[in-house]
């Protein structure tokens, strides 16, 4: 998990608009997210098992997730709804964010693949991949 700590900038993305549609994100927000400059993601680990992830999408929003591994926390998803999310660690430091509701079908993961942070977002049968390059 320490490998993910740092600041990252989005380099490329696949199927992001379809993912946002599956979440019920409005056309206005979807279009804004696609035209503004690439977002940054900062991952901090201030204490054992405690993480703060800040996603900054210029002009559109800043989204902060402050959580402890294995403990549900209130999260806001891109359509503005709130959901309870629980984060676990898989394998060699992959962070897995899951909808904590019974039958929840929204999953986001972040992992290091070579020199990139790979963020995979899934809602039902729709998935999106976003690849970030380290900037700090």
Coordinates of N, CA and C in Angstrom, one line a residue:
X1 N 0.8 -1.2 0.0 CA 0.0 0.0 0.0 C 0.9 1.2 0.0
X2 N 2.0 1.2 0.6 CA 2.9 2.3 0.7 C 3.3 2.7 -0.8
X3 N 3.3 1.8 -1.7 CA 3.7 2.1 -3.1 C 2.7 3.1 -3.7
X4 N 1.4 3.1 -3.2 CA 0.4 4.0 -3.8 C 0.5 5.4 -3.2
X5 N 1.2 5.6 -2.1 CA 1.2 6.9 -1.5 C 2.0 7.8 -2.4
X6 N 1.4 9.0 -2.6 CA 2.0 10.0 -3.5 C 0.9 10.8 -4.2
X7 N 1.4 11.5 -5.2 CA 0.4 12.3 -6.0 C 0.5 11.8 -7.5
X8 N -0.6 11.7 -8.1 CA -0.8 11.1 -9.4 C -1.6 12.0 -10.3
X9 N -1.3 11.9 -11.6 CA -2.1 12.7 -12.6 C -2.7 11.7 -13.6
X10 N -4.0 11.8 -13.9 CA -4.6 11.0 -14.9 C -3.9 11.1 -16.3
X11 N -3.5 10.0 -16.8 CA -2.9 9.9 -18.1 C -3.8 9.5 -19.2
X12 N -4.6 8.5 -19.0 CA -5.6 8.0 -20.0 C -6.7 7.2 -19.3
X13 N -7.8 7.1 -20.0 CA -9.0 6.5 -19.5 C -9.7 5.7 -20.6
X14 N -10.4 4.7 -20.2 CA -11.2 3.9 -21.1 C -12.6 3.7 -20.5
X15 N -13.6 4.0 -21.3 CA -15.0 3.7 -20.9 C -15.6 4.5 -19.7
X16 N -15.0 5.7 -19.5 CA -15.4 6.5 -18.3 C -16.8 7.0 -18.5
X17 N -17.2 7.5 -19.7 CA -18.6 8.0 -19.8 C -19.6 6.9 -19.6
X18 N -19.4 5.7 -20.1 CA -20.3 4.6 -19.9 C -20.4 4.3 -18.4
X19 N -19.3 4.3 -17.7 CA -19.3 4.1 -16.2 C -20.2 5.1 -15.5
X20 N -20.0 6.4 -15.9 CA -20.8 7.5 -15.3 C -22.3 7.3 -15.6
X21 N -22.6 6.9 -16.8 CA -24.0 6.7 -17.2 C -24.6 5.6 -16.3
X22 N -23.8 4.5 -16.1 CA -24.3 3.4 -15.2 C -24.6 3.8 -13.8
X23 N -23.8 4.9 -13.3 CA -24.0 5.4 -12.0 C -25.2 6.4 -11.9
X24 N -25.7 6.8 -13.1 CA -26.8 7.8 -13.1 C -26.3 9.2 -13.1
X25 N -25.1 9.5 -13.5 CA -24.5 10.8 -13.5 C -25.2 11.6 -14.6
X26 N -25.5 12.9 -14.3 CA -26.2 13.7 -15.3 C -25.3 14.0 -16.5
X27 N -26.0 14.3 -17.6 CA -25.3 14.6 -18.9 C -24.3 15.8 -18.6
X28 N -24.8 16.8 -17.9 CA -24.0 18.0 -17.7 C -22.7 17.6 -17.0
X29 N -22.8 16.9 -15.9 CA -21.6 16.5 -15.1 C -20.7 15.6 -15.9
X30 N -21.3 14.6 -16.7 CA -20.5 13.7 -17.5 C -19.6 14.5 -18.5
X31 N -20.3 15.5 -19.2 CA -19.6 16.3 -20.2 C -18.5 17.1 -19.6
X32 N -18.8 17.7 -18.4 CA -17.8 18.6 -17.7 C -16.6 17.7 -17.3
X33 N -16.8 16.5 -16.8 CA -15.7 15.7 -16.4 C -14.9 15.2 -17.5
X34 N -15.4 15.2 -18.7 CA -14.7 14.8 -19.9 C -13.9 15.9 -20.6
X35 N -14.3 17.2 -20.4 CA -13.6 18.3 -21.1 C -12.6 19.0 -20.2
X36 N -12.7 18.9 -18.9 CA -11.7 19.7 -18.1 C -10.4 18.9 -18.0
X37 N -9.3 19.6 -17.6 CA -8.0 19.0 -17.5 C -8.0 17.7 -16.7
X38 N -7.0 16.9 -16.9 CA -6.9 15.7 -16.2 C -6.8 15.8 -14.7
X39 N -7.6 15.1 -14.0 CA -7.6 15.2 -12.5 C -6.3 14.6 -11.9
X40 N -6.1 15.0 -10.7 CA -5.0 14.5 -9.9 C -5.6 13.7 -8.7
X41 N -4.8 12.8 -8.2 CA -5.2 11.9 -7.1 C -4.0 11.9 -6.1
X42 N -4.2 12.3 -4.9 CA -3.2 12.2 -3.9 C -3.6 11.2 -2.8
X43 N -2.7 10.3 -2.5 CA -3.0 9.2 -1.5 C -2.0 9.4 -0.4
X44 N -2.5 9.6 0.8 CA -1.7 9.8 2.0 C -2.0 8.6 3.0
X45 N -1.1 8.3 3.8 CA -1.2 7.2 4.8 C -0.6 7.7 6.1
X46 N -1.5 8.6 6.8 CA -0.9 9.2 8.0 C -0.7 8.3 9.2
X47 N -1.4 7.1 9.2 CA -1.2 6.2 10.3 C -1.5 4.8 9.8
X48 N -1.0 3.8 10.5 CA -1.2 2.4 10.1 C -2.7 2.1 9.9
X49 N -3.0 1.7 8.7 CA -4.4 1.3 8.3 C -5.3 2.5 8.0
X50 N -4.8 3.7 8.1 CA -5.6 5.0 7.9 C -5.1 5.6 6.6
X51 N -6.0 5.9 5.7 CA -5.7 6.5 4.4 C -6.6 7.7 4.1
X52 N -6.0 8.7 3.4 CA -6.8 9.8 2.9 C -6.5 9.9 1.4
X53 N -7.6 9.8 0.6 CA -7.4 9.9 -0.9 C -8.2 11.1 -1.3
X54 N -7.4 12.0 -1.9 CA -8.0 13.3 -2.4 C -8.0 13.3 -3.9
X55 N -9.1 13.3 -4.6 CA -9.3 13.3 -6.0 C -9.7 14.8 -6.4
X56 N -8.9 15.5 -7.2 CA -9.1 16.8 -7.5 C -9.4 16.9 -9.0
X57 N -10.6 17.2 -9.4 CA -11.0 17.4 -10.8 C -11.2 18.9 -11.0
X58 N -10.2 19.6 -11.6 CA -10.3 21.1 -11.7 C -11.6 21.6 -12.2
X59 N -12.1 22.6 -11.5 CA -13.3 23.3 -11.8 C -14.6 22.5 -11.4
X60 N -14.5 21.2 -11.5 CA -15.7 20.3 -11.2 C -15.9 20.0 -9.7
X61 N -14.8 19.5 -9.1 CA -15.0 19.0 -7.7 C -13.6 18.6 -7.1
X62 N -13.6 18.5 -5.8 CA -12.6 17.8 -5.0 C -13.3 16.8 -4.1
X63 N -12.9 15.6 -4.2 CA -13.5 14.5 -3.5 C -12.5 13.9 -2.5
X64 N -12.8 13.9 -1.2 CA -11.9 13.4 -0.2 C -12.5 12.2 0.4
X65 N -11.7 11.1 0.5 CA -12.1 9.9 1.2 C -11.1 9.7 2.3
X66 N -11.6 9.7 3.5 CA -10.8 9.6 4.7 C -11.3 8.3 5.4
X67 N -10.5 7.2 5.4 CA -11.0 5.9 5.9 C -9.9 5.1 6.6
X68 N -10.4 4.1 7.3 CA -9.5 3.1 7.9 C -9.9 1.7 7.2
X69 N -8.8 1.0 7.0 CA -9.0 -0.3 6.3 C -10.0 -1.2 7.2
X70 N -11.0 -1.7 6.5 CA -12.0 -2.6 7.1 C -13.1 -2.0 7.8
X71 N -13.1 -0.6 7.9 CA -14.2 0.1 8.6 C -15.1 0.9 7.6
X72 N -16.4 0.6 7.6 CA -17.2 1.4 6.7 C -17.2 2.9 6.9
X73 N -17.3 3.6 5.9 CA -17.3 5.1 5.9 C -18.3 5.6 4.9
X74 N -18.8 6.8 5.2 CA -19.7 7.4 4.2 C -18.9 8.1 3.1
X75 N -19.3 7.7 1.9 CA -18.6 8.1 0.7 C -19.6 8.8 -0.3
X76 N -19.1 9.6 -1.1 CA -20.0 10.2 -2.1 C -19.6 9.7 -3.5
X77 N -20.5 9.2 -4.2 CA -20.2 8.6 -5.6 C -20.4 9.7 -6.6
X78 N -19.9 9.6 -7.8 CA -20.0 10.7 -8.8 C -21.3 11.3 -9.1
X79 N -22.4 10.5 -8.9 CA -23.7 11.1 -9.1 C -24.2 12.0 -8.0
X80 N -23.4 12.1 -6.9 CA -23.8 12.9 -5.8 C -24.5 12.1 -4.7
X81 N -24.8 10.9 -4.9 CA -25.4 10.1 -3.8 C -24.3 9.7 -2.8
X82 N -24.8 9.4 -1.6 CA -23.9 8.9 -0.6 C -24.1 7.4 -0.5
X83 N -23.0 6.7 -0.2 CA -23.1 5.2 0.1 C -22.1 4.9 1.1
X84 N -22.3 3.8 1.9 CA -21.3 3.3 2.8 C -20.4 2.4 2.0
X85 N -19.1 2.7 2.2 CA -18.0 2.0 1.5 C -17.1 1.4 2.5
X86 N -16.6 0.2 2.2 CA -15.6 -0.4 3.0 C -14.4 -0.7 2.2
X87 N -13.2 -0.5 2.7 CA -11.9 -0.7 1.9 C -11.2 -1.8 2.5
X88 N -10.7 -2.7 1.6 CA -9.8 -3.8 2.0 C -8.6 -3.8 1.2
X89 N -7.6 -4.6 1.6 CA -6.3 -4.7 0.9 C -6.2 -6.1 0.3
X90 N -5.9 -6.2 -1.0 CA -5.7 -7.5 -1.6 C -4.3 -7.6 -2.1
X91 N -3.8 -8.8 -2.1 CA -2.4 -9.0 -2.6 C -1.4 -8.1 -2.2
X92 N -0.6 -7.6 -3.1 CA 0.5 -6.7 -2.8 C 0.2 -5.2 -2.8
X93 N -0.9 -4.9 -2.0 CA -1.2 -3.5 -1.8 C -2.3 -2.9 -2.6
X94 N -3.1 -3.8 -3.2 CA -4.3 -3.3 -4.0 C -5.4 -2.8 -3.0
X95 N -5.8 -1.6 -3.2 CA -6.9 -1.1 -2.3 C -8.2 -1.3 -3.1
X96 N -9.1 -2.0 -2.4 CA -10.4 -2.4 -3.0 C -11.5 -1.7 -2.2
X97 N -12.3 -0.8 -2.9 CA -13.4 0.0 -2.3 C -14.7 -0.7 -2.7
X98 N -15.5 -1.1 -1.8 CA -16.7 -1.8 -2.1 C -17.9 -1.1 -1.5
X99 N -19.0 -1.1 -2.2 CA -20.3 -0.7 -1.7 C -20.6 -1.6 -0.5
X100 N -20.8 -1.1 0.7 CA -21.0 -1.9 1.9 C -22.5 -2.4 2.0
X101 N -23.4 -2.0 1.2 CA -24.7 -2.4 1.3 C -24.9 -3.9 0.8
X102 N -25.8 -4.6 1.3 CA -26.1 -6.0 0.8 C -26.4 -5.9 -0.6
X103 N -25.7 -6.7 -1.4 CA -26.0 -6.7 -2.9 C -25.4 -5.5 -3.6
X104 N -24.6 -4.7 -3.0 CA -24.0 -3.5 -3.6 C -23.1 -3.9 -4.8
X105 N -23.3 -3.2 -5.9 CA -22.5 -3.6 -7.1 C -21.6 -2.5 -7.6
X106 N -21.1 -1.7 -6.7 CA -20.2 -0.6 -7.1 C -18.8 -0.9 -6.4
X107 N -17.8 -1.1 -7.3 CA -16.5 -1.5 -6.8 C -15.4 -0.6 -7.5
X108 N -14.5 -0.1 -6.7 CA -13.4 0.7 -7.2 C -12.1 0.1 -6.7
X109 N -11.1 -0.1 -7.5 CA -9.8 -0.6 -7.0 C -8.7 0.4 -7.5
X110 N -7.6 0.4 -6.7 CA -6.4 1.2 -7.0 C -5.2 0.2 -6.7
X111 N -4.4 0.1 -7.8 CA -3.2 -0.7 -7.6 C -2.0 -0.2 -8.4
X112 N -0.8 -0.6 -8.1 CA 0.3 -0.2 -8.8 C 0.7 -1.3 -9.8
X113 N 0.8 -0.9 -11.1 CA 1.2 -1.8 -12.2 C 2.4 -1.1 -12.9
X114 N 3.5 -1.7 -12.7 CA 4.8 -1.1 -13.2 C 4.9 0.3 -12.6
X115 N 4.9 1.3 -13.4 CA 5.1 2.7 -12.8 C 3.8 3.5 -12.9
X116 N 2.6 2.8 -13.0 CA 1.3 3.5 -13.1 C 0.4 3.0 -12.0
X117 N -0.5 4.0 -11.6 CA -1.6 3.6 -10.7 C -2.7 3.2 -11.6
X118 N -3.2 2.0 -11.5 CA -4.4 1.6 -12.3 C -5.6 1.7 -11.4
X119 N -6.6 2.4 -11.8 CA -7.8 2.6 -11.1 C -8.9 1.9 -11.9
X120 N -9.6 0.9 -11.4 CA -10.6 0.2 -12.1 C -11.9 0.5 -11.4
X121 N -12.9 0.9 -12.1 CA -14.2 1.3 -11.6 C -15.3 0.4 -12.2
X122 N -16.1 -0.2 -11.4 CA -17.2 -1.1 -11.9 C -18.5 -0.8 -11.2
X123 N -19.5 -0.7 -12.1 CA -20.9 -0.5 -11.6 C -21.7 -1.6 -12.4
X124 N -22.2 -2.6 -11.7 CA -22.9 -3.7 -12.4 C -22.0 -4.3 -13.4
X125 N -22.4 -4.4 -14.6 CA -21.6 -5.0 -15.7 C -20.8 -4.0 -16.5
X126 N -20.7 -2.8 -16.1 CA -20.0 -1.7 -16.8 C -18.7 -1.5 -16.0
X127 N -17.5 -1.5 -16.8 CA -16.3 -1.2 -16.1 C -15.5 -0.1 -16.9
X128 N -14.6 0.5 -16.1 CA -13.8 1.6 -16.6 C -12.4 1.5 -16.1
X129 N -11.4 1.8 -16.9 CA -10.0 1.8 -16.4 C -9.4 3.2 -16.6
X130 N -8.8 3.6 -15.5 CA -8.1 4.9 -15.5 C -6.7 4.7 -15.1
X131 N -5.7 5.2 -15.9 CA -4.3 5.0 -15.6 C -3.7 6.4 -15.3
X132 N -3.0 6.4 -14.1 CA -2.4 7.6 -13.6 C -0.9 7.5 -13.6
X133 N -0.2 8.6 -13.8 CA 1.3 8.7 -13.8 C 1.6 9.4 -12.5
X134 N 2.7 8.9 -11.8 CA 3.1 9.6 -10.6 C 3.8 10.9 -10.9
X135 N 3.4 12.0 -10.1 CA 4.0 13.3 -10.3 C 4.8 13.7 -9.1
X136 N 4.5 13.0 -7.9 CA 5.3 13.3 -6.7 C 5.5 11.9 -6.0

